[in-house]
Amino acid sequence: MAEKTQTRRGPLGWVKRHKKLTIFLVIVLVAALILVNVLGKTDKAAANSYQFVRTTVLTKTTLSDTVSVTGTVKAGSSASVTASDSVKTYKVTAVNVAVGDTVRKGDVIATLDTTDVEKQIANAQLQLSDTRTDARKNYTQAVEDQTTNLATAQENLDKAQKNYDTLGIDDYYTSMASAANSGKTNREIVTDWYTRYAEEIAGYENTLTNLNIQLTQARQDGDTARADGLQGQIADYTSRENIAKGQCSIPELGLQGFDAVSQTYNKIEQYREALEQAQQSYRNSATSASRSVDNAETKLEQSQREDDTLTNLRTALENCTLTATMDGTITALDATVGAVCSGTVATIQDVDNLTVEVTIPASSVGRLKTGLQCNITSDATDDTITGTLTRIDPVANDSGSFGATVTVNGQDSGLLVGIPAKVEIVISTKDNVFTVPRDAVGTNDDGSTYVLRKTGGEGVDMTFEQVAVTEGDTNDYYVEITGDDLNEGDVIRATADLTQGIESGTSDSDVQMMENGDLYVGDGSNMPASVAIARTDDAGGPGGGGPGGAPDGGPGGQ
């Protein structure tokens, strides 16, 4: 079998078969690469054609640590003049001020029609006068009645007491002949004699009662002997009883015998009851009369006071004169003659003593305290006005910031109520010190700090040297520096970071360390011989060169 020859296929085979086409493609590729390289270099050169280094000049100045906020100018205090509810239906009869007028506390702003309220006051006064007259008359009568009733009750009481003591006999003391009765009241004498004989006589009566019962029984039984004996006993006890009763006599009182004394003794109980009734009657009369007098006196005292109706009417009359409640300037007025006052009649504001109501961010409030000096600026005045931080809210508002008040120092500041204002709250100040932007201070590996001071050249050809410094107070932008080798007028690089603040015209833009120790900043093509090269990778733009740039108004910026 005969062998077949196979043709090799692949990229190399394709090239051999298309030599002319391959050469053409290679030429086109090389030309494209050359064009891209040229265009890239042209673009880079155009983008990096600008060169700039920012510096600051040392000068003695003031370093301030401040917090800047904004706010609105407000009156130091304000007050509204309004008509009370009791006079809101009364019409205005006069308006004494206009917007812009200066008033003192108590000055009349407007007056209202008082005709109706004056009539009501007159009627109320007449009613009060009648009430007072009646109250005085009732009180006088109550006192008179008390005197009369008490006198009558006392007379009755005295009479009852005398009857109880004397049993109605007027000369009971002078008629006492016996020493035993001398100095005693008739009641006491009768009681003594009655008590002395009552028990004995009662014994006789009891015995006689029993004997009579036995006598009746003996007669019924036909026991004549027994009946005769009992009759003898009865006669004996009767004789004894009669003797005792006869002995119980009080001749001085005209009382003969026990029966008369006993009857008089029973009258004692009657007189005692009459005395108790007279005593109770006197107490009742005294209580009733005293209560009547007290009630009449209370009503009299009440009548001397002005009642609520008249008081309210007098207040309404006073409210018809609307007066300023504070010293200040009339900034709003809503009062027209003939119209009623339904709301605020006038607004008074203290436009001489102003405040600025500001809002402080939470990030700054911890650094502040009341009493700090503030600098205030606004579109209303070209001058900076001083103020004092007088209030900081202890609680944040809904947005997480803190309301605060800055009181404007002095009067005639030029500020106007209602306009916006900028406030710089001064936390601290230090005068007559060197300050540089914070980024102008660099730190060595050993922790020492330095700034870069110009030694020569201009623009991007400037040279610098390190100068040892010590940092002092600082704020958001500047830091105080001190050093034995610092002098007023020294030109200091605004940033110690050599990668900031420079743009170079070639990709080989360099910052070079010269043999004498100076720093050279410039184009690598002009580099002096025998220098150390420190390449810059990040170029800063014009007007500040990144973080090293000072804010507007910073000291010595170039």
Coordinates of C-alpha atoms in Angstrom, one line a residue:
M1 CA 0.0 0.0 0.0
A2 CA 1.4 3.4 -1.0
E3 CA 1.9 6.0 1.9
K4 CA 0.0 9.4 1.7
T5 CA 1.9 12.6 2.4
Q6 CA 0.0 14.9 4.9
T7 CA 0.3 18.7 4.9
R8 CA 1.2 20.4 8.4
R9 CA -1.3 23.1 9.3
G10 CA -1.0 25.8 12.1
P11 CA 0.1 29.4 12.8
L12 CA 3.6 29.0 11.4
G13 CA 2.2 27.4 8.3
W14 CA -0.2 30.3 7.9
V15 CA 2.7 32.9 8.2
K16 CA 4.7 31.1 5.6
R17 CA 1.7 31.1 3.3
H18 CA 1.0 34.9 3.9
K19 CA 4.4 36.5 4.3
K20 CA 3.4 39.9 2.7
L21 CA 0.3 40.2 4.8
T22 CA 2.2 39.5 8.0
I23 CA 4.9 42.1 7.3
F24 CA 2.1 44.7 6.7
L25 CA 0.4 44.0 10.0
V26 CA 3.7 44.2 11.9
I27 CA 4.4 47.7 10.4
V28 CA 0.9 48.9 11.4
L29 CA 1.2 47.6 15.0
V30 CA 4.6 49.3 15.5
A31 CA 3.2 52.6 14.2
A32 CA 0.3 52.4 16.6
L33 CA 2.5 51.8 19.6
I34 CA 4.7 54.7 18.7
L35 CA 1.7 57.0 18.3
V36 CA 0.2 55.9 21.7
N37 CA 3.5 56.5 23.4
V38 CA 3.9 60.0 21.9
L39 CA 0.3 61.0 22.7
G40 CA 0.6 59.7 26.3
K41 CA 3.7 61.8 26.8
T42 CA 2.1 64.8 25.3
D43 CA -1.0 64.5 27.6
K44 CA 1.1 64.0 30.7
A45 CA 3.3 67.0 29.9
A46 CA 0.2 69.1 29.3
A47 CA -1.4 67.9 32.6
N48 CA 1.7 68.6 34.7
S49 CA 2.8 71.8 33.1
Y50 CA 1.8 73.9 36.2
Q51 CA 4.1 74.2 39.2
F52 CA 3.3 75.7 42.7
V53 CA 4.6 75.8 46.3
R54 CA 2.6 77.6 49.1
T55 CA 4.3 79.3 52.0
T56 CA 3.5 81.5 55.0
V57 CA 5.4 84.3 56.5
L58 CA 6.1 84.2 60.3
T59 CA 4.7 87.2 62.1
K60 CA 3.5 87.8 65.7
T61 CA -0.2 87.4 65.8
T62 CA -3.1 86.2 67.9
L63 CA -4.1 82.6 68.0
S64 CA -7.8 82.0 68.7
D65 CA -9.6 78.8 69.3
T66 CA -13.2 79.4 68.3
V67 CA -16.5 77.7 67.3
S68 CA -18.4 79.3 64.5
V69 CA -22.2 79.1 64.4
T70 CA -25.1 81.0 62.9
G71 CA -28.3 82.3 64.4
T72 CA -31.0 85.0 64.3
V73 CA -31.0 88.3 66.1
K74 CA -33.7 88.5 68.7
A75 CA -34.9 91.2 71.1
G76 CA -33.4 90.9 74.6
S77 CA -37.0 90.6 75.9
S78 CA -40.5 91.1 74.6
A79 CA -44.0 91.4 75.9
S80 CA -47.5 91.5 74.5
V81 CA -50.2 93.9 75.5
T82 CA -53.6 92.1 75.3
A83 CA -57.2 92.9 76.3
S84 CA -58.5 90.6 79.1
D85 CA -61.5 88.4 78.4
S86 CA -63.7 90.7 80.5
V87 CA -63.2 93.7 78.1
K88 CA -62.8 92.1 74.7
T89 CA -66.2 93.3 73.7
Y90 CA -65.5 96.9 74.5
K91 CA -64.5 99.2 71.7
V92 CA -61.3 101.2 71.5
T93 CA -61.8 104.9 72.2
A94 CA -58.1 106.1 71.9
V95 CA -54.7 104.8 70.7
N96 CA -51.8 106.6 72.2
V97 CA -48.8 105.0 70.4
A98 CA -47.5 104.1 67.0
V99 CA -45.1 101.4 65.7
G100 CA -41.6 102.5 66.5
D101 CA -42.5 104.6 69.6
T102 CA -40.4 104.0 72.7
V103 CA -42.5 103.4 75.8
R104 CA -41.9 102.9 79.5
K105 CA -43.6 100.4 81.7
G106 CA -47.1 101.7 82.7
D107 CA -47.4 104.0 79.7
V108 CA -50.9 104.0 78.2
I109 CA -51.1 102.1 74.9
A110 CA -54.9 102.4 74.3
T111 CA -58.1 102.9 76.2
L112 CA -61.5 101.2 75.8
D113 CA -65.1 102.4 76.2
T114 CA -65.9 102.3 80.0
T115 CA -69.6 103.5 79.8
D116 CA -71.1 100.1 80.4
V117 CA -68.8 98.9 83.1
E118 CA -69.2 102.2 85.0
K119 CA -73.0 101.8 85.1
Q120 CA -72.6 98.3 86.4
I121 CA -70.2 99.5 89.1
A122 CA -72.7 102.2 90.2
N123 CA -75.5 99.6 90.6
A124 CA -73.2 97.2 92.4
Q125 CA -72.1 100.0 94.8
L126 CA -75.7 100.9 95.6
Q127 CA -76.6 97.3 96.3
L128 CA -73.5 96.9 98.5
S129 CA -74.5 100.1 100.4
D130 CA -78.0 98.7 101.1
T131 CA -76.6 95.4 102.2
R132 CA -74.2 97.1 104.6
T133 CA -77.1 99.2 106.1
D134 CA -79.2 96.1 106.7
A135 CA -76.3 94.2 108.1
R136 CA -75.5 97.1 110.6
K137 CA -79.2 97.3 111.6
N138 CA -79.5 93.5 112.1
Y139 CA -76.3 93.4 114.2
T140 CA -77.5 96.2 116.4
Q141 CA -80.9 94.5 116.9
A142 CA -79.1 91.2 117.7
V143 CA -77.0 92.9 120.4
E144 CA -80.1 94.5 121.9
D145 CA -82.0 91.3 121.9
Q146 CA -79.2 89.5 123.5
T147 CA -79.0 92.0 126.3
T148 CA -82.8 91.9 126.9
N149 CA -83.1 88.2 126.7
L150 CA -80.2 87.6 129.0
A151 CA -81.5 90.1 131.5
T152 CA -84.9 88.4 131.6
A153 CA -83.3 84.9 131.8
Q154 CA -81.0 86.1 134.6
E155 CA -83.9 87.6 136.5
N156 CA -85.8 84.4 136.3
L157 CA -82.7 82.5 137.3
D158 CA -82.2 84.7 140.3
K159 CA -85.8 84.3 141.4
A160 CA -85.7 80.6 141.1
Q161 CA -82.4 80.4 143.0
K162 CA -83.9 82.6 145.8
N163 CA -87.1 80.5 146.0
Y164 CA -85.0 77.4 146.2
D165 CA -82.9 78.8 149.0
T166 CA -85.6 80.6 151.0
L167 CA -88.8 78.7 150.1
G168 CA -90.3 82.0 149.2
I169 CA -89.7 83.6 152.6
D170 CA -87.8 87.0 152.4
D171 CA -86.6 87.5 156.0
Y172 CA -85.2 84.0 156.6
Y173 CA -81.8 85.1 157.9
T174 CA -83.0 87.8 160.3
S175 CA -85.8 85.6 161.7
M176 CA -83.5 82.8 162.9
A177 CA -83.6 82.9 166.7
S178 CA -81.8 79.7 167.6
A179 CA -78.1 79.3 167.2
A180 CA -78.6 76.0 165.5
N181 CA -80.4 77.6 162.6
S182 CA -78.4 80.8 162.3
G183 CA -76.6 81.3 158.9
K184 CA -78.6 78.6 157.2
T185 CA -81.0 78.9 154.3
N186 CA -84.6 78.1 154.8
R187 CA -84.1 75.0 152.5
E188 CA -81.2 73.8 154.7
I189 CA -83.2 74.3 157.9
V190 CA -86.3 72.5 156.6
T191 CA -84.1 69.7 155.3
D192 CA -82.3 69.3 158.6
W193 CA -85.5 69.1 160.6
Y194 CA -87.3 66.9 158.2
T195 CA -84.4 64.5 158.0
R196 CA -84.1 64.4 161.8
Y197 CA -87.8 63.3 162.4
A198 CA -88.8 61.7 159.1
E199 CA -87.3 58.3 159.9
E200 CA -88.7 58.2 163.5
I201 CA -92.2 59.2 162.4
A202 CA -92.1 56.8 159.5
G203 CA -91.3 54.0 162.1
Y204 CA -94.3 55.0 164.1
E205 CA -96.5 55.0 161.1
N206 CA -95.3 51.5 160.0
T207 CA -95.9 50.1 163.5
L208 CA -99.4 51.6 163.7
T209 CA -100.2 50.2 160.3
N210 CA -99.2 46.7 161.4
L211 CA -101.1 47.1 164.8
N212 CA -104.2 48.2 163.0
I213 CA -104.0 45.2 160.7
Q214 CA -103.7 42.9 163.7
L215 CA -106.6 44.6 165.5
T216 CA -108.9 44.1 162.5
Q217 CA -107.9 40.4 162.4
A218 CA -108.5 40.0 166.2
R219 CA -112.0 41.5 165.9
Q220 CA -112.8 39.2 163.0
D221 CA -111.6 36.3 165.1
G222 CA -113.7 37.5 168.1
D223 CA -110.6 37.7 170.2
T224 CA -111.7 40.5 172.5
A225 CA -108.7 40.3 174.8
R226 CA -106.2 40.5 172.0
A227 CA -108.2 43.4 170.4
D228 CA -108.1 45.3 173.7
G229 CA -104.3 44.9 174.0
L230 CA -103.7 46.0 170.5
Q231 CA -105.8 49.1 171.0
G232 CA -103.7 50.0 174.0
Q233 CA -100.5 49.6 171.9
I234 CA -102.1 51.7 169.1
A235 CA -102.9 54.5 171.5
D236 CA -99.4 54.4 172.9
Y237 CA -97.7 54.6 169.5
T238 CA -100.1 57.3 168.4
S239 CA -99.2 59.3 171.4
R240 CA -95.5 58.9 170.6
E241 CA -96.0 59.9 167.0
N242 CA -97.9 63.0 167.9
I243 CA -95.3 64.0 170.4
A244 CA -92.6 63.6 167.7
K245 CA -94.6 65.5 165.1
G246 CA -95.1 68.2 167.6
Q247 CA -91.4 68.4 168.3
C248 CA -90.7 68.7 164.6
S249 CA -91.6 72.4 164.4
I250 CA -89.8 75.4 163.0
P251 CA -91.4 78.5 164.7
E252 CA -89.1 80.9 162.9
L253 CA -90.5 79.8 159.6
G254 CA -94.1 79.5 160.8
L255 CA -94.0 75.7 160.4
Q256 CA -95.8 74.0 163.3
G257 CA -95.6 70.2 163.4
F258 CA -94.1 67.6 161.2
D259 CA -96.8 67.8 158.6
A260 CA -96.1 71.4 157.9
V261 CA -92.3 70.8 157.7
S262 CA -93.0 67.8 155.4
Q263 CA -95.1 69.8 153.1
T264 CA -92.5 72.5 152.9
Y265 CA -89.8 69.9 152.3
N266 CA -91.8 68.7 149.3
K267 CA -91.9 72.3 148.0
I268 CA -88.1 72.2 148.0
E269 CA -88.2 69.6 145.2
Q270 CA -90.5 71.9 143.2
Y271 CA -88.2 74.9 143.7
R272 CA -85.2 72.7 142.7
E273 CA -86.9 71.7 139.4
A274 CA -87.9 75.3 138.8
L275 CA -84.3 76.4 139.4
E276 CA -83.0 73.8 137.0
Q277 CA -85.4 74.9 134.4
A278 CA -84.4 78.6 135.0
Q279 CA -80.7 77.6 134.6
Q280 CA -81.4 75.7 131.4
S281 CA -83.5 78.6 130.1
Y282 CA -80.6 81.0 130.9
R283 CA -78.1 78.8 129.0
N284 CA -80.4 78.5 126.0
S285 CA -81.0 82.2 126.0
A286 CA -77.3 82.9 126.2
T287 CA -76.5 80.4 123.5
S288 CA -79.2 81.6 121.2
A289 CA -78.4 85.3 121.7
S290 CA -74.7 84.7 121.2
R291 CA -75.4 82.8 118.0
S292 CA -77.6 85.5 116.7
V293 CA -75.1 88.2 117.5
D294 CA -72.3 86.1 115.9
N295 CA -74.3 85.6 112.7
A296 CA -75.2 89.2 112.5
E297 CA -71.6 90.2 113.2
T298 CA -70.3 87.9 110.4
K299 CA -72.8 89.3 107.9
L300 CA -71.8 92.8 109.0
E301 CA -68.1 92.0 108.4
Q302 CA -68.9 90.4 105.1
S303 CA -70.8 93.5 104.0
Q304 CA -67.8 95.6 104.8
R305 CA -65.8 93.7 102.2
E306 CA -66.3 94.3 98.5
D307 CA -68.2 91.4 96.9
D308 CA -66.8 89.5 94.0
T309 CA -69.1 91.1 91.5
L310 CA -68.0 94.6 92.3
T311 CA -64.3 93.5 92.5
N312 CA -64.6 92.0 89.0
L313 CA -66.2 95.1 87.7
R314 CA -63.5 97.3 89.1
T315 CA -60.9 95.0 87.6
A316 CA -62.6 95.2 84.3
L317 CA -62.6 99.0 84.6
E318 CA -58.9 99.0 85.2
N319 CA -58.4 96.6 82.2
C320 CA -60.0 99.2 80.0
T321 CA -56.7 101.1 80.1
L322 CA -54.1 99.0 78.3
T323 CA -50.6 99.8 79.5
A324 CA -47.1 98.8 78.6
T325 CA -45.8 95.9 80.7
M326 CA -42.1 96.7 80.1
D327 CA -39.8 99.3 78.8
G328 CA -39.1 99.0 75.1
T329 CA -40.1 99.8 71.5
I330 CA -43.5 99.2 69.9
T331 CA -42.8 96.7 67.1
A332 CA -46.4 95.7 66.3
L333 CA -49.7 97.4 66.9
D334 CA -53.3 96.2 66.2
A335 CA -55.7 98.7 67.7
T336 CA -58.2 100.9 65.8
V337 CA -60.5 103.5 67.3
G338 CA -64.1 102.1 67.2
A339 CA -63.0 98.5 66.8
V340 CA -62.9 95.8 69.5
C341 CA -59.6 94.2 70.7
S342 CA -59.8 90.4 70.2
G343 CA -56.1 89.5 70.4
T344 CA -52.7 91.1 71.0
V345 CA -53.0 94.9 70.9
A346 CA -49.3 95.7 70.8
T347 CA -45.9 94.0 70.9
I348 CA -43.1 95.6 72.9
Q349 CA -39.5 94.6 72.4
D350 CA -36.3 95.6 74.0
V351 CA -34.4 96.4 70.8
D352 CA -31.5 98.1 72.7
N353 CA -30.5 94.9 74.5
L354 CA -30.3 92.2 71.8
T355 CA -29.5 88.5 71.7
V356 CA -28.6 86.1 69.0
E357 CA -30.3 82.7 69.2
V358 CA -27.8 80.2 67.8
T359 CA -27.6 76.4 67.4
I360 CA -24.4 74.6 68.5
P361 CA -23.5 71.2 67.0
A362 CA -23.1 68.3 69.5
S363 CA -19.5 67.9 68.5
S364 CA -18.7 71.4 69.8
V365 CA -21.0 71.9 72.7
G366 CA -18.7 70.1 75.1
R367 CA -15.9 72.7 74.6
L368 CA -18.2 75.6 75.4
K369 CA -19.4 77.2 78.6
T370 CA -21.4 80.3 79.4
G371 CA -19.5 83.5 79.8
L372 CA -17.3 83.0 76.7
Q373 CA -16.7 86.1 74.5
C374 CA -18.3 86.0 71.1
N375 CA -17.7 88.0 67.9
I376 CA -20.9 88.8 65.9
T377 CA -21.1 89.8 62.2
S378 CA -24.1 90.4 60.0
D379 CA -25.1 92.1 56.7
A380 CA -26.6 94.9 58.8
T381 CA -23.2 96.3 59.9
D382 CA -19.6 96.3 58.7
D383 CA -18.3 96.1 62.2
T384 CA -17.7 93.1 64.4
I385 CA -20.0 93.2 67.5
T386 CA -18.9 91.6 70.7
G387 CA -21.2 89.5 72.8
T388 CA -21.3 86.9 75.6
L389 CA -22.5 83.3 75.6
T390 CA -25.2 83.4 78.3
R391 CA -27.2 80.2 77.8
I392 CA -26.7 76.7 76.5
D393 CA -29.6 74.3 76.5
P394 CA -28.9 71.3 78.7
V395 CA -30.8 69.0 76.3
A396 CA -30.4 68.5 72.6
N397 CA -33.2 69.4 70.2
D398 CA -34.7 66.9 67.7
S399 CA -31.8 67.4 65.2
G400 CA -29.2 66.6 67.9
S401 CA -27.9 70.1 68.3
F402 CA -28.1 72.5 71.2
G403 CA -29.9 75.8 71.3
A404 CA -27.9 78.7 72.9
T405 CA -28.2 82.5 73.5
V406 CA -25.5 85.0 72.8
T407 CA -26.2 88.4 74.5
V408 CA -25.0 91.4 72.5
N409 CA -22.7 93.6 74.6
G410 CA -23.8 97.2 74.8
Q411 CA -26.5 99.1 72.9
D412 CA -26.6 100.8 69.4
S413 CA -24.8 97.8 67.9
G414 CA -26.4 98.3 64.5
L415 CA -27.9 94.8 64.5
L416 CA -31.5 94.5 63.6
V417 CA -34.1 92.1 65.1
G418 CA -34.9 89.2 62.8
I419 CA -31.8 89.2 60.6
P420 CA -29.4 86.3 60.4
A421 CA -26.0 86.7 62.0
K422 CA -22.7 84.7 62.3
V423 CA -21.2 84.2 65.7
E424 CA -17.7 83.2 66.5
I425 CA -17.5 81.8 70.0
V426 CA -14.0 82.4 71.4
I427 CA -12.8 79.5 73.6
S428 CA -9.3 80.9 74.1
T429 CA -6.9 83.5 72.7
K430 CA -3.1 83.9 72.9
D431 CA -1.5 87.1 71.7
N432 CA 1.9 87.8 70.3
V433 CA 2.8 84.3 69.1
F434 CA 4.1 82.7 65.9
T435 CA 1.5 80.5 64.2
V436 CA 1.6 78.4 61.1
P437 CA -0.9 76.0 59.4
R438 CA -1.1 72.8 61.4
D439 CA 0.3 70.8 58.4
A440 CA 3.4 73.0 58.3
V441 CA 4.8 71.2 61.3
G442 CA 6.5 67.9 60.6
T443 CA 7.6 65.1 62.9
N444 CA 10.9 63.3 62.8
D445 CA 11.3 59.6 63.6
D446 CA 12.6 60.5 67.1
G447 CA 9.4 62.5 67.8
S448 CA 11.0 66.0 67.5
T449 CA 9.0 68.5 65.4
Y450 CA 10.2 71.0 62.8
V451 CA 9.1 73.4 60.1
L452 CA 10.7 74.0 56.6
R453 CA 12.1 77.5 56.3
K454 CA 13.0 79.0 52.9
T455 CA 16.7 79.5 52.3
G456 CA 16.6 80.7 48.7
G457 CA 15.1 80.5 45.3
E458 CA 11.6 81.5 44.1
G459 CA 8.5 79.6 43.0
V460 CA 9.2 75.9 42.6
D461 CA 12.9 76.6 42.7
M462 CA 12.8 77.6 46.4
T463 CA 15.1 75.7 48.8
F464 CA 14.2 75.0 52.5
E465 CA 15.9 73.9 55.7
Q466 CA 14.5 72.2 58.7
V467 CA 14.1 74.4 61.8
A468 CA 13.4 72.7 65.2
V469 CA 10.2 74.0 66.8
T470 CA 8.0 73.2 69.8
E471 CA 4.2 73.1 69.3
G472 CA 1.9 75.1 71.6
D473 CA -1.8 75.9 71.6
T474 CA -3.8 75.0 68.5
N475 CA -7.1 75.4 66.8
D476 CA -8.8 73.8 63.8
Y477 CA -6.3 75.4 61.3
Y478 CA -3.3 76.8 63.1
V479 CA -0.8 75.9 65.7
E480 CA 1.5 78.0 67.9
I481 CA 5.2 77.3 67.4
T482 CA 8.3 78.4 69.3
G483 CA 12.0 77.9 68.7
D484 CA 15.3 79.7 69.4
D485 CA 16.0 79.9 65.6
L486 CA 12.7 81.4 64.6
N487 CA 12.5 85.1 63.4
E488 CA 9.7 87.3 62.3
G489 CA 9.6 87.4 58.5
D490 CA 10.8 83.8 58.1
V491 CA 9.1 82.2 55.1
I492 CA 7.8 78.8 56.1
R493 CA 6.5 76.0 53.7
A494 CA 2.7 75.7 54.4
T495 CA 3.0 71.9 54.6
A496 CA 5.9 69.8 55.8
D497 CA 4.7 66.9 53.6
L498 CA 6.9 67.2 50.6
T499 CA 4.4 65.4 48.4
Q500 CA 1.9 68.2 48.9
G501 CA 1.9 71.5 47.1
I502 CA 4.0 70.8 44.0
E503 CA 3.3 69.9 40.4
S504 CA 6.2 69.3 37.9
G505 CA 6.4 69.4 34.1
T506 CA 7.9 65.9 33.7
S507 CA 7.3 62.6 35.2
D508 CA 10.7 62.9 37.0
S509 CA 9.6 65.9 39.1
D510 CA 11.7 65.7 42.2
V511 CA 12.4 67.1 45.7
Q512 CA 16.1 67.0 46.2
M513 CA 18.4 67.2 49.2
M514 CA 21.4 69.3 48.4
E515 CA 24.9 68.8 49.8
N516 CA 24.6 71.8 52.1
G517 CA 21.5 70.3 53.7
D518 CA 19.0 72.6 52.0
L519 CA 16.0 71.1 50.3
Y520 CA 15.6 71.8 46.6
V521 CA 12.2 71.8 45.0
G522 CA 12.1 72.0 41.2
D523 CA 12.4 70.3 37.9
G524 CA 14.7 67.3 37.8
S525 CA 16.3 68.6 34.6
N526 CA 17.8 71.6 36.6
M527 CA 19.0 69.4 39.4
P528 CA 22.5 70.4 40.7
A529 CA 25.2 67.8 40.8
S530 CA 25.7 65.5 43.9
V531 CA 22.2 65.6 45.4
A532 CA 20.1 63.1 47.1
I533 CA 16.7 62.6 45.3
A534 CA 13.4 62.2 47.0
R535 CA 10.7 61.7 44.4
T536 CA 7.3 63.3 44.8
D537 CA 4.3 61.1 43.8
D538 CA 1.2 63.3 44.6
A539 CA 1.0 66.7 43.2
G540 CA -1.0 69.5 44.9
G541 CA -3.0 71.9 42.8
P542 CA -2.7 75.7 42.7
G543 CA -3.9 77.8 45.6
G544 CA -3.1 75.6 48.5
G545 CA -1.8 72.2 47.5
G546 CA -4.0 69.9 49.6
P547 CA -4.1 69.7 53.4
G548 CA -1.2 72.1 53.8
G549 CA -3.2 75.1 52.5
A550 CA -4.3 77.7 55.0
P551 CA -7.9 78.8 55.2
D552 CA -8.9 82.2 53.8
G553 CA -7.6 85.0 56.0
G554 CA -4.8 82.8 57.5
P555 CA -1.6 84.5 58.6
G556 CA 1.1 85.1 56.0
G557 CA -0.2 82.9 53.2
Q558 CA 1.5 83.2 49.8

